[in-house]
Coordinates of C-alpha atoms in Angstrom, one line a residue:
M600 CA 3.9 65.3 -14.9
G601 CA 1.2 62.9 -15.2
V602 CA 1.5 59.1 -14.3
C603 CA 2.6 57.0 -16.9
C604 CA 0.4 54.1 -16.9
P605 CA 2.2 50.7 -18.8
I606 CA 1.3 50.2 -22.6
L607 CA 0.5 46.3 -22.7
Q608 CA 2.0 44.4 -26.1
P609 CA -0.3 42.3 -28.2
W610 CA 0.9 39.1 -27.2
D611 CA -0.2 40.3 -23.2
R612 CA -3.0 41.1 -24.0
A613 CA -3.9 37.8 -25.4
R614 CA -2.3 36.0 -23.0
D615 CA -4.5 38.0 -19.9
Q616 CA -7.5 37.3 -22.1
F617 CA -6.4 33.4 -22.2
L618 CA -6.3 32.9 -18.1
I619 CA -8.9 35.2 -17.6
N620 CA -11.0 32.8 -19.5
L621 CA -9.8 29.6 -17.9
P622 CA -10.3 29.8 -14.0
C623 CA -7.8 26.7 -13.4
L624 CA -5.2 28.9 -14.9
S625 CA -6.0 32.6 -13.4
D626 CA -5.9 31.5 -9.9
P627 CA -2.3 31.1 -8.7
V628 CA -2.5 28.2 -6.6
R629 CA -4.9 26.5 -9.2
R630 CA -2.5 27.1 -12.1
S631 CA 0.3 25.0 -9.4
S632 CA -1.7 22.5 -8.3
L633 CA -2.4 21.7 -12.1
L634 CA 1.5 21.7 -13.0
L635 CA 1.6 19.4 -10.0
K636 CA -1.1 16.9 -11.4
L637 CA 0.4 17.5 -14.5
A638 CA 4.0 16.7 -13.5
L639 CA 2.4 13.4 -11.8
V640 CA 1.3 11.9 -14.5
V641 CA 4.3 13.0 -17.1
L642 CA 6.2 11.1 -13.9
H643 CA 4.2 7.7 -14.5
L644 CA 4.4 7.7 -18.1
T645 CA 8.0 8.0 -18.2
F646 CA 8.8 5.3 -15.8
V647 CA 6.3 2.7 -18.6
G648 CA 7.2 4.7 -21.3
F649 CA 10.9 3.9 -20.8
L650 CA 10.6 0.2 -20.6
F651 CA 8.7 0.3 -24.2
L652 CA 10.9 2.7 -25.6
F653 CA 14.1 0.8 -24.8
D654 CA 13.5 -2.7 -23.6
T655 CA 12.6 -4.9 -26.7
E656 CA 13.2 -8.6 -25.0
F657 CA 10.1 -6.6 -22.7
V658 CA 7.9 -5.8 -25.8
E659 CA 8.3 -9.6 -27.0
K660 CA 7.1 -10.8 -23.3
T661 CA 4.4 -8.9 -23.6
K662 CA 3.6 -9.6 -26.9
R663 CA 3.6 -13.5 -25.9
D664 CA 2.3 -13.2 -22.4
P665 CA -0.4 -10.0 -23.4
W666 CA -1.9 -11.0 -19.4
Y667 CA 0.8 -9.7 -18.0
M668 CA 1.2 -5.9 -19.7
A669 CA -2.9 -6.4 -19.3
F670 CA -2.6 -6.4 -15.6
Y671 CA -0.5 -4.2 -15.2
L672 CA -2.0 -1.1 -18.1
L673 CA -4.9 -1.9 -16.0
L674 CA -3.7 -0.8 -12.2
F675 CA -1.8 2.2 -13.9
L676 CA -4.6 3.6 -15.1
A677 CA -7.0 2.5 -12.4
T678 CA -4.5 4.8 -10.0
L679 CA -4.5 7.9 -12.3
L680 CA -8.4 7.6 -12.5
Q681 CA -8.3 6.9 -8.4
Y682 CA -5.9 10.0 -8.0
F683 CA -8.1 12.3 -10.2
V684 CA -11.0 11.1 -8.6
T685 CA -9.6 11.8 -5.2
S686 CA -8.9 15.4 -6.1
A687 CA -12.4 16.3 -7.3
S688 CA -13.8 15.1 -4.6
S689 CA -14.5 16.5 -1.3
P690 CA -13.6 16.5 1.8
G691 CA -16.4 17.3 3.6
Y692 CA -17.2 21.3 4.4
V693 CA -18.9 22.8 7.5
V694 CA -21.1 24.5 5.1
D695 CA -22.5 22.2 3.2
A696 CA -23.2 19.9 6.4
M697 CA -25.2 23.2 8.1
R698 CA -27.1 23.6 4.9
D699 CA -27.8 20.4 4.8
V700 CA -29.1 20.3 8.6
C701 CA -30.7 23.8 8.0
E702 CA -33.0 22.7 4.5
T703 CA -33.9 19.1 6.6
N704 CA -34.7 21.3 9.5
A705 CA -36.6 23.6 7.1
L706 CA -38.5 21.0 5.8
Y707 CA -39.9 19.1 9.1
R708 CA -41.2 22.7 10.2
S709 CA -43.2 22.8 6.6
L710 CA -44.7 19.8 7.9
P711 CA -48.4 20.4 9.3
T712 CA -47.6 20.6 13.5
T713 CA -50.3 18.6 14.3
S714 CA -48.8 15.5 12.9
I715 CA -45.2 15.9 14.5
Q716 CA -44.5 15.2 18.2
H717 CA -41.8 17.4 18.9
A718 CA -39.1 15.4 20.6
S719 CA -36.8 17.5 23.1
R720 CA -33.6 17.0 24.2
K721 CA -32.7 17.4 28.4
R722 CA -29.0 18.3 29.2
E723 CA -28.8 19.0 32.5
N724 CA -31.1 22.1 33.1
L725 CA -31.6 23.0 29.7
V726 CA -34.4 21.6 27.5
V727 CA -34.1 22.3 23.7
T728 CA -37.1 20.9 21.3
V729 CA -37.6 21.3 17.5
E730 CA -38.3 24.1 17.0
G731 CA -35.9 25.6 19.5
E732 CA -37.3 27.0 22.1
S733 CA -35.5 27.2 25.0
V734 CA -37.7 26.0 27.8
S735 CA -35.5 27.0 30.5
G736 CA -31.8 26.5 30.8
A737 CA -28.7 28.5 32.3
R738 CA -27.0 29.3 28.9
R739 CA -28.4 30.7 26.4
T740 CA -29.9 28.3 22.9
P741 CA -28.0 29.2 19.7
S742 CA -31.4 30.4 17.2
S743 CA -29.9 28.1 14.4
S744 CA -30.6 24.5 14.1
W745 CA -27.3 24.3 13.0
G746 CA -25.6 26.3 16.6
R747 CA -27.5 23.6 18.6
L748 CA -26.0 20.6 17.3
V749 CA -23.4 21.4 17.3
L750 CA -23.6 22.3 21.0
D751 CA -25.2 19.7 21.4
L752 CA -22.0 17.3 20.7
Y753 CA -19.9 18.9 23.4
P754 CA -20.2 18.9 27.1
P755 CA -22.2 21.0 29.1
G756 CA -20.6 24.2 30.0
T757 CA -19.5 24.7 26.5
S758 CA -20.0 28.8 24.8
M759 CA -20.2 29.1 21.2
R760 CA -18.1 32.0 21.2
N761 CA -15.3 29.2 21.6
L762 CA -16.9 26.9 18.2
T763 CA -17.1 29.7 16.1
C764 CA -14.1 29.5 13.7
G765 CA -12.4 32.8 13.0
Y766 CA -12.3 33.2 9.6
C767 CA -15.4 31.6 8.3
H768 CA -17.7 32.6 11.0
V769 CA -19.6 29.4 10.9
E770 CA -20.3 27.5 14.1
Q771 CA -17.2 24.1 14.4
P772 CA -18.2 20.5 15.4
P773 CA -15.5 18.6 17.1
R774 CA -12.6 17.4 15.1
A775 CA -13.4 20.2 12.4
K776 CA -10.7 23.3 11.2
H777 CA -10.2 25.5 9.0
C778 CA -7.8 24.7 5.8
H779 CA -6.0 28.0 4.9
D780 CA -5.5 26.7 1.8
C781 CA -9.0 26.0 1.1
D782 CA -9.9 28.8 2.8
R783 CA -13.2 26.3 4.1
C784 CA -13.3 24.6 7.5
V785 CA -13.6 20.8 6.8
L786 CA -15.4 18.2 8.7
Q787 CA -12.8 15.4 10.4
F788 CA -9.9 17.3 9.0
D789 CA -6.6 15.2 8.5
H790 CA -4.1 17.2 5.6
H791 CA -4.2 19.4 2.9
C792 CA -3.0 17.2 0.3
V793 CA -0.1 19.5 -1.8
W794 CA -0.3 17.2 -5.0
L795 CA -4.0 16.3 -4.8
G796 CA -4.3 19.7 -4.5
T797 CA -7.8 19.3 -2.1
C798 CA -8.2 18.6 1.5
I799 CA -8.3 14.8 2.6
G800 CA -11.8 15.1 5.1
Q801 CA -14.5 12.9 6.9
K802 CA -16.0 12.3 2.8
N803 CA -12.7 11.6 1.0
H804 CA -10.6 9.7 3.5
C805 CA -11.9 5.9 2.0
K806 CA -10.8 7.3 -2.0
F807 CA -7.3 9.1 -0.1
W808 CA -6.7 5.3 0.8
W809 CA -7.5 3.3 -2.2
Y810 CA -5.5 5.7 -4.2
I811 CA -2.1 5.3 -2.0
C812 CA -3.0 1.6 -2.1
E813 CA -2.8 1.5 -5.5
E814 CA -0.2 3.8 -5.5
T815 CA 1.5 1.5 -3.4
A816 CA 0.9 -2.3 -5.8
L817 CA 2.0 0.4 -9.3
C818 CA 5.7 0.4 -6.8
I819 CA 5.9 -2.8 -6.6
W820 CA 4.8 -3.8 -9.9
T821 CA 7.3 -1.4 -12.0
F822 CA 10.3 -2.1 -9.1
I823 CA 10.1 -5.6 -10.5
M824 CA 9.9 -5.2 -14.2
Y825 CA 12.9 -2.5 -13.6
M826 CA 15.0 -5.1 -11.2
D827 CA 14.2 -7.6 -13.7
Y828 CA 15.5 -5.6 -16.9
L829 CA 18.6 -4.3 -14.9
S830 CA 20.0 -8.2 -14.5
N831 CA 18.8 -10.0 -17.9
V832 CA 20.0 -7.2 -20.1
A833 CA 23.7 -6.3 -21.6
K834 CA 23.0 -2.4 -22.5
P835 CA 25.7 0.5 -22.5
W836 CA 26.7 2.2 -19.8
W837 CA 24.4 5.7 -20.4
K838 CA 21.2 2.7 -20.6
N839 CA 22.5 1.1 -16.2
A840 CA 22.5 5.0 -15.7
I841 CA 19.1 6.3 -16.6
I842 CA 17.7 3.1 -15.1
I843 CA 19.4 3.1 -11.8
L844 CA 18.4 6.9 -11.5
F845 CA 15.1 5.4 -11.9
L846 CA 15.6 2.9 -9.2
V847 CA 16.6 5.5 -7.1
I848 CA 12.9 7.6 -7.3
L849 CA 11.0 4.8 -7.5
V850 CA 12.3 3.4 -4.0
I851 CA 12.2 6.4 -2.6
S852 CA 8.4 7.2 -3.8
L853 CA 8.1 3.3 -2.6
I854 CA 9.4 3.6 1.1
F855 CA 7.0 6.9 1.0
V856 CA 4.0 5.7 -0.5
V857 CA 4.0 2.2 1.8
L858 CA 5.1 4.3 5.4
L859 CA 1.9 6.5 3.8
L860 CA -0.5 3.2 3.5
L861 CA 0.6 2.1 6.9
F862 CA 0.0 5.2 8.7
H863 CA -3.6 6.1 7.3
S864 CA -4.2 2.1 7.7
Y865 CA -4.1 3.2 11.5
L866 CA -5.6 6.0 11.5
I867 CA -8.9 4.6 9.5
L868 CA -8.6 2.0 12.2
T869 CA -8.3 3.8 15.3
N870 CA -11.0 6.4 14.1
Q871 CA -7.7 9.1 14.1
S872 CA -6.9 12.4 12.2
T873 CA -3.6 13.1 11.5
Y874 CA -4.5 16.8 12.9
E875 CA -5.5 14.6 15.7
L876 CA -2.3 13.1 15.9
V877 CA 0.3 15.2 15.2
R878 CA -1.2 18.2 17.1
R879 CA -3.5 16.7 20.1
R880 CA -1.5 19.1 22.4
R881 CA -2.7 22.0 20.7
I882 CA -6.6 20.9 20.1
P883 CA -8.8 22.3 22.9
Y884 CA -11.1 18.9 23.5
M885 CA -8.3 16.7 23.2
R886 CA -5.9 17.8 26.2
N887 CA -6.9 15.5 28.7
I888 CA -7.2 12.8 27.2
P889 CA -4.4 10.4 27.4
E890 CA -1.8 9.4 24.9
R891 CA -3.1 6.3 24.7
V892 CA -7.0 6.9 24.5
H893 CA -8.9 7.1 20.4
P894 CA -11.8 9.4 21.9
F895 CA -13.9 9.0 18.9
S896 CA -13.0 4.5 18.1
R897 CA -15.9 2.5 17.8
G898 CA -13.8 -0.6 17.7
I899 CA -12.2 -1.8 13.9
L900 CA -15.4 -2.8 12.0
R901 CA -17.2 -0.1 13.1
N902 CA -14.5 2.2 11.9
L903 CA -14.1 1.2 8.7
N904 CA -17.9 1.0 8.5
S905 CA -17.2 4.3 9.3
V906 CA -15.0 5.4 6.5
C907 CA -15.5 3.0 3.9
C908 CA -19.6 3.1 3.6
G909 CA -20.5 6.6 3.7
N910 CA -21.3 7.5 7.4
Y911 CA -21.1 10.6 7.6
N912 CA -22.2 11.0 11.0
L913 CA -20.8 14.2 13.0
D914 CA -18.7 12.9 15.8
S915 CA -20.5 14.0 19.6
L916 CA -17.1 14.5 22.4
P917 CA -17.2 10.8 25.0
T918 CA -18.6 11.6 27.9
A919 CA -16.3 10.9 31.3
Y920 CA -17.4 7.4 31.7
E921 CA -16.4 7.0 27.7
L922 CA -13.4 7.8 28.3
E923 CA -13.0 5.5 31.4
D924 CA -14.0 2.5 29.6
K925 CA -11.3 3.2 26.9
S926 CA -8.5 3.5 29.2
R927 CA -8.9 0.4 30.9
P928 CA -6.5 -2.1 29.9
Y929 CA -7.6 -5.0 28.2
T930 CA -7.8 -8.1 29.4
C931 CA -7.8 -12.1 28.6
L932 CA -11.7 -11.7 28.8
D933 CA -11.9 -8.8 26.2
M934 CA -10.1 -10.6 23.7
L935 CA -12.7 -13.5 23.8
K936 CA -15.1 -10.2 24.1
C937 CA -13.3 -8.5 20.7
R938 CA -13.5 -5.2 22.8
C939 CA -11.3 -4.3 19.8
C940 CA -13.8 -5.0 17.4

């Protein structure tokens, strides 16, 4: 007996062709991300549109004080714009950083050798030149410039086999992690945000903080307007029921974004990531570090400068002396010297 092939109806073929022409809809992951983004925009528009449709005094107040609504709408548009900017931003992938390092190294290789004085970095009994020639050493030097750079960020004795991602097969610098949702290794991996549809990492952590900051301000302002509408206008019962429902959703959202804002403000000020804070015991280079010690923190001001001013340098693991200095308790003299800054 022959195998019967299913016969596609004309509308099925048209749907499949439509999905093929739209890559964002043909991929189930991108399709779900697009639906989440659409749901978030609709939710924002619903909360604002309800006041315009049912609150006549709110409309009159807008006409009397147009600046009030102008600032609110400006914040509303800025929040949505920041959301899409953060969603479309790159968190900083290991592959891109590796490509930049290799291109820079190739550029230096193309320069005349007579004009370059080859600098070398010594680590115990290992000397590696810019060209990557191993003069002497107890461990094997990686052949690629990226491998040499990554190995230099770890303490002596670290094997490249322990630093290679089992999925991407690339050498991971400290604080990098493979994201199974994006299927790529992310620099300074914080978490994968479902609502944004992207990872939060080294290059977009600042954008993410500004988004939740604007979202917090928008939720507070909207909550004030809803409370004013609920207390000053006599309304039928069904309008009160809708307002109470919206207020419950708004309060839950406000509590969530405020806590998220405070949490990520703490992470930025201490130069930590959510992954490092939550999975500290499971990260090999964080296991032997005391809980109250932030190994990558360089002071509040330098941490802010690193995140907000686009300082995308790779962090190396601190030495034993640096860890001992960071674990030293604060004194009054340290406060005067602004040690925390």
